[in-house]
Coordinates of C-alpha atoms and ligand atoms in Angstrom, one line a residue:
M22 CA -15.0 -13.8 -6.2
A23 CA -12.3 -12.0 -8.2
K24 CA -10.7 -13.6 -11.2
Y25 CA -7.0 -14.1 -11.2
I26 CA -4.6 -14.2 -14.1
F27 CA -1.1 -15.4 -13.3
V28 CA 1.8 -14.6 -15.7
T29 CA 5.0 -16.6 -15.4
G30 CA 8.1 -16.4 -17.5
G31 CA 10.2 -19.1 -19.0
V32 CA 13.7 -19.5 -20.7
V33 CA 15.1 -16.1 -19.9
S34 CA 14.3 -12.9 -18.0
S35 CA 13.5 -9.5 -19.6
L36 CA 10.9 -11.2 -21.9
G37 CA 8.5 -8.3 -21.5
K38 CA 6.0 -10.4 -19.5
G39 CA 5.2 -7.2 -17.6
I40 CA 4.1 -5.7 -20.9
V41 CA 2.0 -8.7 -21.7
A42 CA 0.4 -8.5 -18.2
S43 CA -0.2 -4.8 -18.5
S44 CA -1.7 -5.1 -22.0
I45 CA -4.2 -7.7 -20.7
G46 CA -5.0 -5.2 -18.0
V47 CA -5.7 -2.4 -20.5
L48 CA -7.9 -4.7 -22.7
L49 CA -9.9 -6.1 -19.8
K50 CA -10.4 -2.6 -18.4
A51 CA -11.6 -1.5 -21.8
R52 CA -14.2 -4.3 -21.6
G53 CA -15.7 -2.8 -18.5
L54 CA -13.9 -4.8 -15.8
K55 CA -12.2 -3.2 -12.7
V56 CA -8.6 -4.4 -13.0
T57 CA -5.7 -4.3 -10.5
M58 CA -2.2 -5.8 -10.8
Q59 CA 0.3 -7.4 -8.5
K60 CA 3.9 -8.3 -8.7
F61 CA 5.6 -11.2 -6.9
D62 CA 9.3 -10.6 -6.5
P63 CA 11.6 -13.5 -5.2
Y64 CA 14.1 -11.2 -3.5
I65 CA 14.4 -11.3 0.3
N66 CA 14.4 -7.5 0.8
V67 CA 11.1 -6.6 2.5
D68 CA 10.6 -3.9 -0.1
P69 CA 12.9 -2.1 -2.5
G70 CA 13.0 1.1 -0.3
L71 CA 16.5 0.4 0.9
M72 CA 17.9 -1.1 -2.3
S73 CA 20.4 0.9 -4.3
P74 CA 18.9 2.4 -7.4
L75 CA 22.0 1.1 -9.2
Q76 CA 21.0 -2.4 -8.3
H77 CA 17.3 -2.3 -8.7
G78 CA 16.4 0.9 -10.5
E79 CA 13.8 3.3 -9.3
V80 CA 11.7 2.9 -6.2
F81 CA 8.1 3.5 -7.2
V82 CA 5.8 5.1 -4.6
T83 CA 2.1 4.2 -4.6
K84 CA -0.6 6.6 -3.8
D85 CA -1.0 5.0 -0.4
G86 CA 2.7 5.5 0.4
A87 CA 4.3 2.1 -0.2
E88 CA 7.9 1.9 -1.7
T89 CA 7.5 -0.6 -4.4
D90 CA 9.1 -2.3 -7.4
L91 CA 9.5 -0.2 -10.5
D92 CA 7.3 -2.6 -12.4
L93 CA 4.3 -1.1 -10.6
G94 CA 5.1 2.1 -12.4
H95 CA 4.8 0.4 -15.7
Y96 CA 1.5 -1.2 -14.6
E97 CA 0.0 2.1 -13.4
R98 CA 1.0 3.9 -16.6
F99 CA -0.6 1.2 -18.8
I100 CA -3.8 0.4 -17.0
D101 CA -4.3 3.9 -15.6
E102 CA -5.3 2.7 -12.1
N103 CA -3.7 3.5 -8.8
L104 CA -2.2 0.4 -7.2
T105 CA -1.7 -0.1 -3.5
R106 CA 0.7 -1.6 -1.0
Y107 CA -0.8 -5.0 -1.7
S108 CA 0.4 -4.8 -5.3
S109 CA 4.1 -5.3 -4.5
V110 CA 5.0 -8.6 -2.7
S111 CA 8.5 -9.8 -2.1
S112 CA 9.7 -13.0 -0.5
G113 CA 11.1 -10.9 2.3
R114 CA 7.7 -9.4 3.0
V115 CA 6.0 -12.7 3.0
Y116 CA 8.6 -14.4 5.3
K117 CA 8.6 -11.3 7.6
A118 CA 4.9 -11.5 8.1
V119 CA 5.0 -15.2 8.9
I120 CA 8.0 -14.9 11.2
D121 CA 6.3 -11.9 13.0
N122 CA 3.2 -14.1 13.4
E123 CA 5.2 -17.0 14.8
R124 CA 6.9 -14.7 17.4
K125 CA 3.5 -13.5 18.4
G126 CA 2.5 -17.1 19.0
K127 CA -0.2 -17.0 16.3
Y128 CA 0.5 -20.5 15.0
A129 CA -0.5 -22.2 18.4
G130 CA 2.7 -24.1 18.7
K131 CA 2.6 -25.7 15.3
T132 CA 5.8 -26.2 13.2
V133 CA 5.9 -23.3 10.8
Q134 CA 6.6 -24.4 7.2
V135 CA 6.8 -23.1 3.6
I136 CA 3.7 -25.2 2.9
P137 CA 1.2 -24.2 4.3
H138 CA 2.3 -21.1 6.2
I139 CA 4.3 -19.2 3.5
T140 CA 1.9 -20.2 0.7
D141 CA -1.1 -19.2 2.9
E142 CA 0.4 -15.8 3.4
I143 CA 0.9 -15.4 -0.3
K144 CA -2.7 -16.4 -1.0
R145 CA -3.8 -13.9 1.7
L146 CA -2.0 -11.2 -0.2
L147 CA -3.6 -12.3 -3.4
K148 CA -7.0 -11.9 -1.8
R149 CA -6.1 -8.5 -0.3
A150 CA -5.1 -7.1 -3.7
A151 CA -8.6 -7.8 -4.8
T152 CA -10.6 -6.7 -1.7
N153 CA -8.5 -3.6 -1.2
T154 CA -9.3 -2.3 -4.7
K155 CA -12.6 -4.1 -5.2
A156 CA -11.2 -5.4 -8.5
D157 CA -13.0 -7.9 -10.7
V158 CA -9.7 -9.1 -12.1
V159 CA -6.2 -9.3 -10.5
I160 CA -3.3 -9.8 -12.9
V161 CA -0.3 -11.2 -11.1
E162 CA 3.2 -11.2 -12.6
I163 CA 5.5 -13.7 -11.0
G164 CA 9.1 -12.3 -11.1
G165 CA 12.0 -14.4 -12.2
T166 CA 12.0 -17.4 -14.5
V167 CA 10.3 -20.8 -14.0
G168 CA 13.1 -23.2 -12.8
D169 CA 14.6 -20.7 -10.4
M170 CA 14.7 -22.0 -6.9
E171 CA 13.8 -18.6 -5.5
S172 CA 10.3 -18.3 -6.9
L173 CA 9.1 -21.8 -5.9
P174 CA 6.9 -20.8 -3.0
F175 CA 5.1 -18.3 -5.3
L176 CA 4.5 -20.9 -7.9
E177 CA 3.3 -23.4 -5.3
A178 CA 0.9 -20.7 -4.0
I179 CA -0.6 -20.0 -7.4
R180 CA -0.9 -23.7 -8.1
Q181 CA -3.0 -23.9 -4.9
A182 CA -5.0 -20.9 -6.0
R183 CA -6.8 -22.8 -8.7
R184 CA -7.8 -25.4 -6.1
D185 CA -8.9 -22.7 -3.6
F186 CA -10.5 -20.1 -6.0
G187 CA -11.8 -22.4 -8.6
H188 CA -10.9 -23.4 -12.2
E189 CA -13.2 -20.7 -13.7
N190 CA -11.6 -18.0 -11.6
T191 CA -7.9 -18.7 -12.4
F192 CA -6.0 -18.4 -15.6
Y193 CA -2.3 -19.3 -16.2
I194 CA -0.2 -17.6 -18.8
H195 CA 3.4 -18.6 -19.5
A196 CA 5.5 -16.2 -21.6
T197 CA 8.6 -17.8 -23.1
L198 CA 11.3 -17.1 -25.6
V199 CA 11.5 -18.6 -29.1
P200 CA 15.0 -17.8 -30.2
Y201 CA 16.2 -17.5 -33.8
L202 CA 19.5 -19.2 -34.5
K203 CA 21.1 -17.3 -37.2
A204 CA 23.7 -19.9 -38.2
A205 CA 21.0 -22.6 -38.5
G206 CA 18.5 -20.1 -40.0
E207 CA 15.9 -21.5 -37.7
L208 CA 13.5 -20.7 -34.9
K209 CA 13.9 -22.9 -32.0
T210 CA 10.9 -24.2 -30.0
K211 CA 12.7 -26.6 -27.7
P212 CA 13.4 -24.1 -24.8
T213 CA 9.6 -23.4 -24.7
Q214 CA 8.8 -27.1 -24.6
H215 CA 11.2 -27.6 -21.7
S216 CA 10.0 -24.6 -19.9
V217 CA 6.3 -25.8 -20.1
K218 CA 7.5 -29.2 -18.9
E219 CA 9.1 -27.6 -15.9
L220 CA 6.0 -25.7 -15.1
K221 CA 3.9 -28.8 -15.4
S222 CA 6.2 -30.6 -13.1
L223 CA 5.2 -28.0 -10.5
G224 CA 1.6 -28.8 -11.1
I225 CA 0.7 -25.9 -13.3
Q226 CA -0.7 -26.6 -16.7
P227 CA -0.7 -23.2 -18.5
D228 CA -3.9 -22.1 -20.2
M229 CA -2.1 -19.9 -22.7
L230 CA 1.4 -19.3 -24.0
V231 CA 2.8 -16.0 -25.2
L232 CA 5.8 -16.6 -27.4
R233 CA 8.4 -13.8 -27.5
S234 CA 10.4 -13.6 -30.7
E235 CA 12.2 -11.2 -32.9
E236 CA 10.0 -12.0 -36.0
P237 CA 6.5 -13.4 -36.5
I238 CA 6.3 -17.1 -35.9
E239 CA 4.9 -19.4 -38.5
Q240 CA 2.0 -21.8 -37.9
E241 CA 4.1 -25.0 -38.2
H242 CA 6.1 -23.9 -35.1
I243 CA 2.9 -23.1 -33.2
D244 CA 1.5 -26.5 -34.1
K245 CA 4.7 -28.2 -32.9
I246 CA 4.6 -26.3 -29.6
S247 CA 0.9 -27.2 -29.3
L248 CA 1.7 -30.9 -29.7
F249 CA 4.3 -30.9 -27.0
T250 CA 2.5 -28.7 -24.5
D251 CA -1.2 -29.9 -24.8
L252 CA -2.4 -26.4 -25.6
P253 CA -4.7 -25.8 -28.5
P254 CA -3.0 -23.7 -31.2
E255 CA -5.5 -20.8 -30.6
S256 CA -4.2 -20.5 -27.1
I257 CA -0.6 -20.0 -28.3
L258 CA -0.1 -16.4 -29.0
Q259 CA 2.9 -14.5 -30.1
S260 CA 4.5 -11.2 -29.3
Y261 CA 7.3 -10.2 -31.7
D262 CA 9.4 -7.1 -31.7
M263 CA 7.4 -3.9 -32.4
K264 CA 8.6 -0.4 -33.1
V265 CA 6.4 1.1 -30.5
V266 CA 5.8 -0.7 -27.2
Y267 CA 2.0 0.1 -27.2
E268 CA 1.7 -1.8 -30.5
I269 CA 2.1 -5.0 -28.5
L270 CA -1.3 -4.5 -26.8
L271 CA -2.9 -3.9 -30.2
N272 CA -1.2 -7.0 -31.6
L273 CA -2.4 -9.2 -28.6
Q274 CA -5.9 -7.9 -29.1
Q275 CA -5.8 -8.9 -32.7
Q276 CA -4.9 -12.4 -31.5
H277 CA -8.0 -12.3 -29.2
I278 CA -6.1 -12.5 -25.9
D279 CA -9.0 -10.9 -24.0
D280 CA -11.6 -13.1 -25.7
I281 CA -9.8 -16.3 -24.8
I282 CA -9.3 -15.2 -21.2
L283 CA -12.9 -14.0 -20.7
K284 CA -14.3 -17.2 -22.3
H285 CA -12.4 -19.2 -19.6
F286 CA -13.8 -16.9 -16.9
E287 CA -17.3 -17.4 -18.3
L288 CA -17.5 -13.6 -18.9
D289 CA -17.7 -13.7 -22.7
N290 CA -20.8 -11.4 -23.1
L291 CA -18.9 -8.2 -22.3
K292 CA -18.6 -5.3 -24.8
K293 CA -15.6 -5.3 -27.1
A294 CA -12.6 -3.3 -26.1
N295 CA -12.3 0.1 -27.7
V296 CA -8.6 0.8 -28.2
K297 CA -8.8 3.7 -30.5
Q298 CA -6.9 6.0 -28.2
W299 CA -4.0 3.5 -28.2
Q300 CA -4.1 3.2 -32.0
Q301 CA -4.0 7.0 -32.2
L302 CA -1.1 7.1 -29.8
V303 CA 0.9 4.7 -31.8
E304 CA 0.3 6.7 -35.0
Q305 CA 1.2 9.9 -33.2
I306 CA 4.5 8.4 -31.9
K307 CA 5.4 7.2 -35.4
K308 CA 4.7 10.6 -36.8
S309 CA 7.0 12.4 -34.3
D310 CA 9.1 14.7 -36.3
K311 CA 10.7 16.9 -33.7
K312 CA 13.3 16.4 -31.1
L313 CA 14.3 17.9 -27.8
T314 CA 17.4 17.2 -25.8
I315 CA 17.0 17.0 -22.0
A316 CA 19.9 16.6 -19.6
I317 CA 19.4 14.6 -16.4
I318 CA 22.0 15.1 -13.8
G319 CA 22.2 12.4 -11.2
K320 CA 24.3 10.0 -9.2
Y321 CA 22.8 6.8 -10.6
V322 CA 22.8 7.7 -14.3
S323 CA 24.7 4.5 -15.2
L324 CA 21.4 2.6 -14.7
H325 CA 18.7 4.5 -16.6
D326 CA 16.0 2.4 -14.9
A327 CA 16.9 4.5 -11.8
Y328 CA 15.0 7.3 -13.4
I329 CA 12.5 5.3 -15.4
S330 CA 9.4 7.3 -14.4
I331 CA 11.0 10.6 -15.3
I332 CA 12.1 9.2 -18.7
E333 CA 8.5 7.9 -19.3
S334 CA 6.9 11.2 -18.2
L335 CA 9.1 13.1 -20.7
R336 CA 8.2 10.7 -23.4
H337 CA 4.4 11.0 -22.6
A338 CA 4.6 14.8 -22.8
G339 CA 6.7 14.4 -26.0
F340 CA 4.1 12.2 -27.6
K341 CA 1.5 15.0 -27.4
M342 CA 3.9 17.4 -29.0
S343 CA 5.1 15.0 -31.7
T344 CA 8.5 15.2 -30.2
L345 CA 11.0 12.5 -29.4
I346 CA 13.2 13.0 -26.4
D347 CA 17.0 12.7 -26.5
L348 CA 18.6 12.4 -23.1
I349 CA 22.0 13.6 -22.0
W350 CA 23.0 11.6 -19.0
V351 CA 25.3 13.6 -16.7
D352 CA 27.0 11.8 -13.8
S353 CA 26.9 14.5 -11.1
E354 CA 30.1 13.2 -9.5
K355 CA 32.0 14.0 -12.7
V356 CA 30.8 17.6 -13.1
T357 CA 33.1 20.5 -12.3
D358 CA 32.9 24.2 -12.9
L359 CA 35.3 23.7 -15.7
N360 CA 33.3 21.1 -17.6
I361 CA 29.7 22.0 -16.7
S362 CA 29.1 24.0 -19.9
K363 CA 30.5 21.2 -22.0
H364 CA 28.1 18.8 -20.4
L365 CA 25.1 21.1 -20.8
E366 CA 25.6 23.2 -23.9
G367 CA 23.5 20.9 -26.0
A368 CA 20.6 20.7 -23.6
D369 CA 17.3 22.4 -24.3
G370 CA 16.3 21.7 -20.7
I371 CA 17.7 20.4 -17.4
I372 CA 16.3 18.0 -14.8
I373 CA 17.7 17.5 -11.4
P374 CA 15.9 14.4 -10.1
G375 CA 15.5 13.0 -6.6
G376 CA 18.4 11.6 -4.7
F377 CA 19.9 10.9 -1.3
G378 CA 23.1 11.9 0.5
H379 CA 25.8 14.5 0.1
R380 CA 28.0 12.7 -2.5
G381 CA 27.5 14.2 -5.9
T382 CA 25.6 17.3 -4.8
E383 CA 28.4 19.7 -6.0
G384 CA 27.7 18.7 -9.6
K385 CA 24.0 19.2 -9.2
L386 CA 24.5 22.6 -7.7
L387 CA 26.6 23.6 -10.6
A388 CA 23.9 22.4 -13.0
L389 CA 21.2 24.4 -11.2
E390 CA 23.4 27.5 -11.3
Y391 CA 24.0 27.0 -15.0
G392 CA 20.3 26.6 -15.7
R393 CA 19.4 29.6 -13.6
K394 CA 22.0 31.9 -15.1
N395 CA 21.7 30.8 -18.7
L396 CA 17.9 31.0 -18.6
I397 CA 17.5 27.3 -19.5
P398 CA 14.3 25.6 -18.4
T399 CA 15.2 23.7 -15.3
L400 CA 13.0 21.3 -13.2
G401 CA 14.2 20.1 -9.8
I402 CA 12.4 17.1 -8.3
C403 CA 12.5 16.4 -4.6
F404 CA 16.2 16.4 -3.8
G405 CA 16.5 18.6 -6.9
M406 CA 14.3 21.2 -5.3
Q407 CA 16.2 21.0 -2.0
L408 CA 19.5 21.6 -3.8
A409 CA 17.9 24.5 -5.8
A410 CA 17.1 26.2 -2.5
I411 CA 20.7 25.7 -1.4
E412 CA 22.1 27.0 -4.7
F413 CA 19.9 30.1 -4.6
A414 CA 20.8 30.9 -0.9
Q415 CA 24.5 30.4 -1.6
N416 CA 24.9 32.2 -4.9
V417 CA 22.1 34.8 -4.9
L418 CA 21.6 35.5 -1.2
G419 CA 25.3 35.0 -0.4
I420 CA 24.7 32.7 2.6
S421 CA 27.5 30.4 1.9
D422 CA 27.0 28.0 4.9
V423 CA 23.4 26.8 4.1
C424 CA 23.0 23.1 3.9
S425 CA 20.7 20.2 4.4
E426 CA 20.4 18.3 7.7
E427 CA 20.8 15.2 5.6
F428 CA 24.5 16.2 5.2
E429 CA 27.0 15.8 8.1
N430 CA 27.8 18.8 10.3
C431 CA 25.1 21.0 8.9
H432 CA 24.9 24.2 11.1
N433 CA 22.7 26.4 9.0
P434 CA 20.0 24.1 7.6
I435 CA 17.9 25.5 4.8
I436 CA 16.6 22.0 4.4
Q437 CA 15.6 20.5 7.7
K438 CA 13.9 17.4 9.1
N439 CA 10.2 17.6 9.0
S440 CA 8.8 17.6 12.5
N441 CA 5.5 16.0 11.4
H442 CA 6.7 13.0 9.5
K443 CA 9.6 10.7 9.8
F444 CA 9.4 9.8 6.1
K445 CA 6.7 11.5 4.0
L446 CA 5.5 8.9 1.7
G447 CA 2.5 8.8 -0.7
E448 CA -0.1 11.3 -1.7
Y449 CA -0.5 14.7 -0.1
T450 CA -2.2 18.0 -1.0
T451 CA -0.4 21.1 -2.2
N452 CA -2.1 24.5 -2.4
L453 CA -1.0 26.6 -5.4
K454 CA -0.6 30.3 -5.1
E455 CA -2.8 32.5 -7.2
G456 CA -1.1 34.2 -10.0
S457 CA 1.9 31.8 -10.0
K458 CA 3.2 29.9 -13.0
I459 CA 2.6 26.6 -11.3
R460 CA -1.1 27.4 -10.7
E461 CA -1.4 28.3 -14.4
I462 CA 0.3 25.0 -15.4
Y463 CA -2.1 22.9 -13.4
N464 CA -5.0 25.2 -13.8
Q465 CA -6.1 24.1 -10.2
S466 CA -5.7 25.7 -6.8
Q467 CA -5.1 22.4 -5.1
I468 CA -3.3 19.4 -6.3
R469 CA -2.5 15.9 -5.0
E470 CA 0.9 14.5 -5.7
R471 CA 3.1 11.7 -4.3
H472 CA 6.0 12.4 -2.0
R473 CA 9.1 10.5 -0.8
H474 CA 11.4 12.5 1.5
R475 CA 12.5 13.0 5.0
F476 CA 13.7 16.6 4.7
E477 CA 11.9 19.8 3.7
F478 CA 12.5 23.5 3.1
N479 CA 13.0 25.6 6.2
P480 CA 10.2 28.2 6.1
E481 CA 12.4 30.7 8.0
F482 CA 14.0 31.5 4.7
S483 CA 10.7 32.1 2.9
D484 CA 10.6 35.9 3.2
L485 CA 14.2 36.3 2.1
F486 CA 13.6 34.1 -0.9
E487 CA 10.5 35.9 -2.0
Q488 CA 12.2 39.3 -1.6
N489 CA 14.8 38.1 -4.0
G490 CA 12.5 36.6 -6.6
M491 CA 12.4 33.0 -5.7
M492 CA 8.7 32.6 -4.9
I493 CA 7.1 30.0 -2.8
T494 CA 4.1 29.0 -4.9
G495 CA 3.2 25.6 -3.6
Y496 CA 2.5 25.1 0.1
N497 CA 0.9 22.4 2.2
R498 CA -1.3 24.4 4.6
Q499 CA -2.1 21.6 6.9
I500 CA 1.5 20.6 7.7
K501 CA 3.1 23.9 6.8
A502 CA 5.4 22.5 4.2
V503 CA 6.9 24.3 1.2
D504 CA 6.3 22.2 -1.9
V505 CA 7.1 24.5 -4.9
L506 CA 9.7 27.1 -5.6
E507 CA 9.7 29.2 -8.8
L508 CA 12.0 31.9 -10.0
E509 CA 10.7 35.2 -11.3
N510 CA 12.5 36.7 -14.4
H511 CA 13.4 33.2 -15.7
P512 CA 11.5 31.5 -18.6
W513 CA 11.0 28.3 -16.5
Y514 CA 12.8 27.5 -13.3
I515 CA 10.5 25.4 -11.2
H516 CA 11.2 23.0 -8.4
V517 CA 8.9 20.7 -6.7
Q518 CA 9.2 18.7 -3.4
Y519 CA 7.0 16.0 -4.7
H520 CA 7.4 13.5 -7.6
P521 CA 5.2 14.4 -10.5
E522 CA 6.7 11.6 -12.6
Y523 CA 4.8 8.9 -10.6
I524 CA 1.4 10.0 -12.0
S525 CA 2.1 10.7 -15.7
R526 CA 0.4 8.3 -18.1
P527 CA 0.9 7.8 -21.9
L528 CA -2.6 8.9 -22.6
K529 CA -2.6 11.6 -19.9
P530 CA 0.8 13.4 -19.9
H531 CA 1.5 15.3 -16.7
P532 CA 0.9 19.1 -17.1
L533 CA 4.2 19.9 -15.4
F534 CA 6.2 17.9 -17.9
L535 CA 4.2 19.3 -20.8
S536 CA 4.8 22.8 -19.6
F537 CA 8.5 22.0 -19.1
L538 CA 8.9 20.6 -22.6
E539 CA 7.0 23.6 -24.1
A540 CA 9.5 25.9 -22.4
C541 CA 12.4 23.7 -23.7
K542 CA 10.9 24.0 -27.2
N543 CA 10.8 27.8 -26.9
N544 CA 14.4 27.8 -25.6
K545 CA 15.5 25.7 -28.6
N546 CA 13.7 28.0 -31.0
L547 CA 15.4 31.0 -29.5
K548 CA 18.8 29.3 -29.9
T549 CA 18.3 28.4 -33.6
D550 CA 16.6 31.7 -34.6
Ligands
LIG224 N1 17.1 12.9 0.3 C1 16.0 13.8 0.3 C2 15.1 13.6 1.5 O1 15.0 12.5 2.0 C3 15.3 13.8 -1.0 C4 14.6 12.5 -1.3 C5 14.2 12.3 -2.8 O2 14.7 13.0 -3.6 N2 13.3 11.4 -3.0 O3 14.4 14.5 1.9

């Protein structure tokens, strides 16, 4: 039987309960347990695949090809484990499964209800998260705030989980806000008291509270909260603002978060967690004394979360180089040939991220041309690579009508529908060409990276590209797909059909982002010399 840790939030959203959940994951893994994580989201969309990045931020793709909530990206980066399609559960997904079952007559004529049918489906998914990964511990974050109508079925299911799975196999953590009222000069515990009361009224007595605040909270407040919530003061932890996000996990460890949980699980004889690498990372980040400026050109730049994995990947690589990353956000729809150099003159490197649809592509093409001609390190990801192919064909090969089949009325598709896959999602193999820059970067002849696209490079253009210096250096032999383009006679102009940003981790920066930043550093040095 796997152990389950449920993390709910109270008072307000954006409390960082995901960071609390992930930190617990890191600590329990470091104690030798196999950990997986799961997110419950109250929205009715079956998955975030069709949601606008401006609404919901990035869609995170798992190794097994599920389009999931961006929180899974944070989990994977923290706990350094690949999650699965069972890790992302929305209300829509749960209801769809139940309604599909009902239509197939699987409920033998019974009246289908929230309890037990919806809650049973949620519990089935709780179990699948564990069986699918063979995890000892499943950490489940319940999206939204306790008191929202929307998350009630999830809360009811986790309440039942204690009854079904056993007291010693379930642990409830409630993260709440303890605000500081400046005018009164006081910390306020009442919202926390009310939030716990609300949770109790749903039948859930938390085993631990994590209090979020701007400053450390004094014992008298902890004691007061203890009195009102029936929790011993030792089980009331705090998470106050830290300079570096990874310090939160060190701080929670100092408060024995893992010891308390493992004691409850009757697993208290495990080795201590070694967090030396995280301590070193925090020190390294604090010591960062260099800076690089990277421009990201996209259609969704008004919501930075739309590119969160790319931002994180740049940061990870930066940590290793003691370098902080400054980002220039360029709205591709506002770029013209008159203002492009103004937008990009301060950039040490350029990234053209993934995207969909024709709108805004002109600006991205201009940015690719700028990076190519001015010898600025340029990385195109997915749609970015497809546009790099179009830019090269138009401006270097002089084939002005090339386009993508994704665009309307495309008669000369250099980017075409892939005949093998409707939507290529998840991990695939890419073979890297001997002697290429990309092969040197990975130092491997074969890599596995995650994909998310419907269209691909048309291999009929391969010879012409290579004769003119744009080399095809990554290739999926099995399904004959072009995965990497790189330009000769340019310091760093590499484009990939896959999404390297999904697999970078703070303690294991991705080689492609590292190499990209190294090239940006050289570019910056050249400029300042
Ligand atoms: N729109 C492109 C395709 O579907 C690229 C997708 C992406 O960038 N993720 O092929």
